[in-house]
Amino acid sequence: MFRGRFEHTIDAKGRISLPAKYREILSTNYDDRLIVTNFDSCLVAYPYEEWVVLEERFKQHSIMEDDVQTFIHYFISGATECSIDKLGRMLIPPNLRKHANLEKEVVFVGMITRIQIWDKGRWDKKFMEAQEKFNQIKGKETLAKLGF
């Protein structure tokens, strides 16, 4: 399970060191491949095995539906396989770096079965919004569904 937040820097070539904790999870539970794609204002990285499960779910829906097609155009078309090198780095392609505005400071956010990759400025803003919303949902049914 991917959890926690880790700050790293991305170099000019688009290489970024995956947090050691996440590398350990990958090597223990998965192979060293990640599928990275567009998501919201960030990128999302799935272990290859989790991505295959996700694709199987997508196949169960008609691609003739407008919403499904839109989702595939956005989410699937950006999907790129990124391997982890011997130094624990992955190379983020230019189109994905541009989408997520990844230039220098980057935040990895564990999302249980996947990892979000954020520009630090965007993440700080998103986290502040989440903090405000969290205070609004305390005591609501949503938290009860999650077992809180």
PDB file of C-alpha atoms in Angstrom:
ATOM      1  CA  MET A   1       0.000   0.000   0.000  1.00  0.00           C
ATOM      2  CA  PHE A   2       1.289   3.413  -0.981  1.00  0.00           C
ATOM      3  CA  ARG A   3       0.886   5.987   1.787  1.00  0.00           C
ATOM      4  CA  GLY A   4       2.453   9.227   2.883  1.00  0.00           C
ATOM      5  CA  ARG A   5       3.868  12.292   1.134  1.00  0.00           C
ATOM      6  CA  PHE A   6       7.426  12.719  -0.060  1.00  0.00           C
ATOM      7  CA  GLU A   7       9.085  15.764  -1.603  1.00  0.00           C
ATOM      8  CA  HIS A   8      11.704  15.332  -4.327  1.00  0.00           C
ATOM      9  CA  THR A   9      13.160  17.310  -7.207  1.00  0.00           C
ATOM     10  CA  ILE A  10      12.982  16.551 -10.904  1.00  0.00           C
ATOM     11  CA  ASP A  11      16.030  17.208 -13.078  1.00  0.00           C
ATOM     12  CA  ALA A  12      16.107  19.003 -16.442  1.00  0.00           C
ATOM     13  CA  LYS A  13      15.907  15.665 -18.296  1.00  0.00           C
ATOM     14  CA  GLY A  14      12.718  14.712 -16.451  1.00  0.00           C
ATOM     15  CA  ARG A  15      14.284  12.133 -14.143  1.00  0.00           C
ATOM     16  CA  ILE A  16      12.989  11.859 -10.630  1.00  0.00           C
ATOM     17  CA  SER A  17      13.940   9.588  -7.775  1.00  0.00           C
ATOM     18  CA  LEU A  18      11.035   7.476  -6.560  1.00  0.00           C
ATOM     19  CA  PRO A  19      10.787   7.560  -2.743  1.00  0.00           C
ATOM     20  CA  ALA A  20      12.657   4.613  -1.185  1.00  0.00           C
ATOM     21  CA  LYS A  21       9.513   3.485   0.636  1.00  0.00           C
ATOM     22  CA  TYR A  22       7.609   3.271  -2.667  1.00  0.00           C
ATOM     23  CA  ARG A  23      10.510   1.449  -4.375  1.00  0.00           C
ATOM     24  CA  GLU A  24      10.430  -1.099  -1.565  1.00  0.00           C
ATOM     25  CA  ILE A  25       6.682  -1.640  -2.034  1.00  0.00           C
ATOM     26  CA  LEU A  26       7.164  -2.047  -5.797  1.00  0.00           C
ATOM     27  CA  SER A  27      10.007  -4.541  -5.473  1.00  0.00           C
ATOM     28  CA  THR A  28       8.201  -6.564  -2.796  1.00  0.00           C
ATOM     29  CA  ASN A  29       4.708  -6.653  -4.300  1.00  0.00           C
ATOM     30  CA  TYR A  30       5.077  -5.792  -7.993  1.00  0.00           C
ATOM     31  CA  ASP A  31       7.635  -5.609 -10.759  1.00  0.00           C
ATOM     32  CA  ASP A  32       9.511  -2.347 -11.305  1.00  0.00           C
ATOM     33  CA  ARG A  33       7.204  -0.933 -13.971  1.00  0.00           C
ATOM     34  CA  LEU A  34       4.836   1.963 -13.460  1.00  0.00           C
ATOM     35  CA  ILE A  35       2.164   3.240 -15.841  1.00  0.00           C
ATOM     36  CA  VAL A  36       2.046   7.028 -15.529  1.00  0.00           C
ATOM     37  CA  THR A  37      -0.770   9.134 -16.976  1.00  0.00           C
ATOM     38  CA  ASN A  38      -2.669  12.441 -16.795  1.00  0.00           C
ATOM     39  CA  PHE A  39      -4.984  12.955 -13.859  1.00  0.00           C
ATOM     40  CA  ASP A  40      -6.611  16.186 -12.774  1.00  0.00           C
ATOM     41  CA  SER A  41      -3.770  18.699 -12.267  1.00  0.00           C
ATOM     42  CA  CYS A  42      -1.211  16.011 -11.501  1.00  0.00           C
ATOM     43  CA  LEU A  43       0.029  12.654 -12.745  1.00  0.00           C
ATOM     44  CA  VAL A  44      -0.956   9.283 -11.409  1.00  0.00           C
ATOM     45  CA  ALA A  45       1.351   6.250 -11.414  1.00  0.00           C
ATOM     46  CA  TYR A  46       0.021   2.703 -11.186  1.00  0.00           C
ATOM     47  CA  PRO A  47       2.099  -0.425 -10.679  1.00  0.00           C
ATOM     48  CA  TYR A  48       1.805  -2.336 -13.959  1.00  0.00           C
ATOM     49  CA  GLU A  49      -0.255  -5.113 -12.343  1.00  0.00           C
ATOM     50  CA  GLU A  50      -2.770  -2.618 -10.910  1.00  0.00           C
ATOM     51  CA  TRP A  51      -3.018  -0.927 -14.319  1.00  0.00           C
ATOM     52  CA  VAL A  52      -3.930  -4.240 -15.995  1.00  0.00           C
ATOM     53  CA  VAL A  53      -6.793  -4.672 -13.495  1.00  0.00           C
ATOM     54  CA  LEU A  54      -7.958  -1.130 -14.270  1.00  0.00           C
ATOM     55  CA  GLU A  55      -7.888  -1.758 -18.030  1.00  0.00           C
ATOM     56  CA  GLU A  56      -9.997  -4.888 -17.560  1.00  0.00           C
ATOM     57  CA  ARG A  57     -12.616  -2.763 -15.792  1.00  0.00           C
ATOM     58  CA  PHE A  58     -12.541  -0.237 -18.645  1.00  0.00           C
ATOM     59  CA  LYS A  59     -13.172  -3.007 -21.190  1.00  0.00           C
ATOM     60  CA  GLN A  60     -16.524  -3.709 -19.543  1.00  0.00           C
ATOM     61  CA  HIS A  61     -17.886  -0.347 -20.713  1.00  0.00           C
ATOM     62  CA  SER A  62     -19.014   0.658 -24.169  1.00  0.00           C
ATOM     63  CA  ILE A  63     -16.504   2.964 -25.829  1.00  0.00           C
ATOM     64  CA  MET A  64     -19.408   4.373 -27.820  1.00  0.00           C
ATOM     65  CA  GLU A  65     -20.636   6.273 -24.739  1.00  0.00           C
ATOM     66  CA  ASP A  66     -19.477   9.898 -24.849  1.00  0.00           C
ATOM     67  CA  ASP A  67     -18.308  10.003 -21.222  1.00  0.00           C
ATOM     68  CA  VAL A  68     -16.343   6.773 -21.616  1.00  0.00           C
ATOM     69  CA  GLN A  69     -14.742   8.030 -24.817  1.00  0.00           C
ATOM     70  CA  THR A  70     -13.829  11.333 -23.174  1.00  0.00           C
ATOM     71  CA  PHE A  71     -12.289   9.501 -20.237  1.00  0.00           C
ATOM     72  CA  ILE A  72     -10.276   7.243 -22.546  1.00  0.00           C
ATOM     73  CA  HIS A  73      -9.123  10.204 -24.651  1.00  0.00           C
ATOM     74  CA  TYR A  74      -7.839  11.968 -21.555  1.00  0.00           C
ATOM     75  CA  PHE A  75      -6.714   9.208 -19.193  1.00  0.00           C
ATOM     76  CA  ILE A  76      -5.674   6.292 -21.402  1.00  0.00           C
ATOM     77  CA  SER A  77      -4.056   8.294 -24.199  1.00  0.00           C
ATOM     78  CA  GLY A  78      -1.549   9.769 -21.751  1.00  0.00           C
ATOM     79  CA  ALA A  79      -0.555   6.396 -20.297  1.00  0.00           C
ATOM     80  CA  THR A  80       3.160   5.697 -20.556  1.00  0.00           C
ATOM     81  CA  GLU A  81       5.167   2.828 -19.118  1.00  0.00           C
ATOM     82  CA  CYS A  82       8.015   4.128 -16.958  1.00  0.00           C
ATOM     83  CA  SER A  83      10.655   1.760 -15.629  1.00  0.00           C
ATOM     84  CA  ILE A  84      12.720   2.391 -12.530  1.00  0.00           C
ATOM     85  CA  ASP A  85      16.475   2.496 -13.237  1.00  0.00           C
ATOM     86  CA  LYS A  86      19.241   1.096 -10.999  1.00  0.00           C
ATOM     87  CA  LEU A  87      19.457   4.426  -9.162  1.00  0.00           C
ATOM     88  CA  GLY A  88      15.734   4.348  -8.309  1.00  0.00           C
ATOM     89  CA  ARG A  89      14.809   7.031 -10.844  1.00  0.00           C
ATOM     90  CA  MET A  90      12.039   7.152 -13.377  1.00  0.00           C
ATOM     91  CA  LEU A  91      11.900   9.283 -16.510  1.00  0.00           C
ATOM     92  CA  ILE A  92       8.729  11.362 -16.892  1.00  0.00           C
ATOM     93  CA  PRO A  93       8.052  12.149 -20.588  1.00  0.00           C
ATOM     94  CA  PRO A  94       7.882  15.848 -21.596  1.00  0.00           C
ATOM     95  CA  ASN A  95       4.143  15.785 -22.392  1.00  0.00           C
ATOM     96  CA  LEU A  96       3.306  14.485 -18.915  1.00  0.00           C
ATOM     97  CA  ARG A  97       5.718  16.908 -17.215  1.00  0.00           C
ATOM     98  CA  LYS A  98       4.028  19.759 -19.066  1.00  0.00           C
ATOM     99  CA  HIS A  99       0.530  18.559 -18.100  1.00  0.00           C
ATOM    100  CA  ALA A 100       1.405  18.448 -14.390  1.00  0.00           C
ATOM    101  CA  ASN A 101       3.677  21.516 -14.502  1.00  0.00           C
ATOM    102  CA  LEU A 102       6.590  19.472 -13.139  1.00  0.00           C
ATOM    103  CA  GLU A 103       9.629  21.725 -13.269  1.00  0.00           C
ATOM    104  CA  LYS A 104      11.602  21.440 -10.023  1.00  0.00           C
ATOM    105  CA  GLU A 105       9.877  20.605  -6.725  1.00  0.00           C
ATOM    106  CA  VAL A 106       7.643  17.541  -6.829  1.00  0.00           C
ATOM    107  CA  VAL A 107       5.454  15.820  -4.235  1.00  0.00           C
ATOM    108  CA  PHE A 108       4.663  12.094  -4.331  1.00  0.00           C
ATOM    109  CA  VAL A 109       1.349  11.295  -2.629  1.00  0.00           C
ATOM    110  CA  GLY A 110       0.467   7.707  -1.711  1.00  0.00           C
ATOM    111  CA  MET A 111      -3.090   6.795  -2.693  1.00  0.00           C
ATOM    112  CA  ILE A 112      -3.181   3.155  -1.501  1.00  0.00           C
ATOM    113  CA  THR A 113      -2.913   1.326  -4.878  1.00  0.00           C
ATOM    114  CA  ARG A 114      -1.421   4.200  -6.853  1.00  0.00           C
ATOM    115  CA  ILE A 115       0.816   7.243  -6.498  1.00  0.00           C
ATOM    116  CA  GLN A 116      -0.023  10.812  -7.425  1.00  0.00           C
ATOM    117  CA  ILE A 117       2.816  13.048  -8.623  1.00  0.00           C
ATOM    118  CA  TRP A 118       2.244  16.777  -8.063  1.00  0.00           C
ATOM    119  CA  ASP A 119       4.032  20.036  -8.673  1.00  0.00           C
ATOM    120  CA  LYS A 120       4.694  21.246  -5.110  1.00  0.00           C
ATOM    121  CA  GLY A 121       2.838  24.554  -5.566  1.00  0.00           C
ATOM    122  CA  ARG A 122      -0.235  22.795  -6.951  1.00  0.00           C
ATOM    123  CA  TRP A 123      -0.080  20.191  -4.172  1.00  0.00           C
ATOM    124  CA  ASP A 124       0.122  22.816  -1.436  1.00  0.00           C
ATOM    125  CA  LYS A 125      -3.018  24.464  -2.820  1.00  0.00           C
ATOM    126  CA  LYS A 126      -4.828  21.110  -3.229  1.00  0.00           C
ATOM    127  CA  PHE A 127      -3.916  20.049   0.309  1.00  0.00           C
ATOM    128  CA  MET A 128      -5.227  23.310   1.771  1.00  0.00           C
ATOM    129  CA  GLU A 129      -8.512  22.770  -0.106  1.00  0.00           C
ATOM    130  CA  ALA A 130      -8.676  19.182   1.192  1.00  0.00           C
ATOM    131  CA  GLN A 131      -8.023  20.386   4.727  1.00  0.00           C
ATOM    132  CA  GLU A 132     -10.925  22.852   4.512  1.00  0.00           C
ATOM    133  CA  LYS A 133     -13.259  20.247   3.001  1.00  0.00           C
ATOM    134  CA  PHE A 134     -12.218  17.674   5.601  1.00  0.00           C
ATOM    135  CA  ASN A 135     -13.438  19.965   8.354  1.00  0.00           C
ATOM    136  CA  GLN A 136     -16.773  20.213   6.509  1.00  0.00           C
ATOM    137  CA  ILE A 137     -17.236  16.437   6.137  1.00  0.00           C
ATOM    138  CA  LYS A 138     -16.387  15.476   9.707  1.00  0.00           C
ATOM    139  CA  GLY A 139     -19.368  13.657  11.151  1.00  0.00           C
ATOM    140  CA  LYS A 140     -20.961  13.136   7.744  1.00  0.00           C
ATOM    141  CA  GLU A 141     -21.958   9.822   6.243  1.00  0.00           C
ATOM    142  CA  THR A 142     -18.844   9.801   4.033  1.00  0.00           C
ATOM    143  CA  LEU A 143     -16.522   9.188   6.965  1.00  0.00           C
ATOM    144  CA  ALA A 144     -18.805   6.477   8.341  1.00  0.00           C
ATOM    145  CA  LYS A 145     -18.599   4.656   4.980  1.00  0.00           C
ATOM    146  CA  LEU A 146     -14.819   4.693   5.318  1.00  0.00           C
ATOM    147  CA  GLY A 147     -14.989   3.200   8.801  1.00  0.00           C
ATOM    148  CA  PHE A 148     -14.275   6.356  10.825  1.00  0.00           C
TER     149      PHE A 148
END
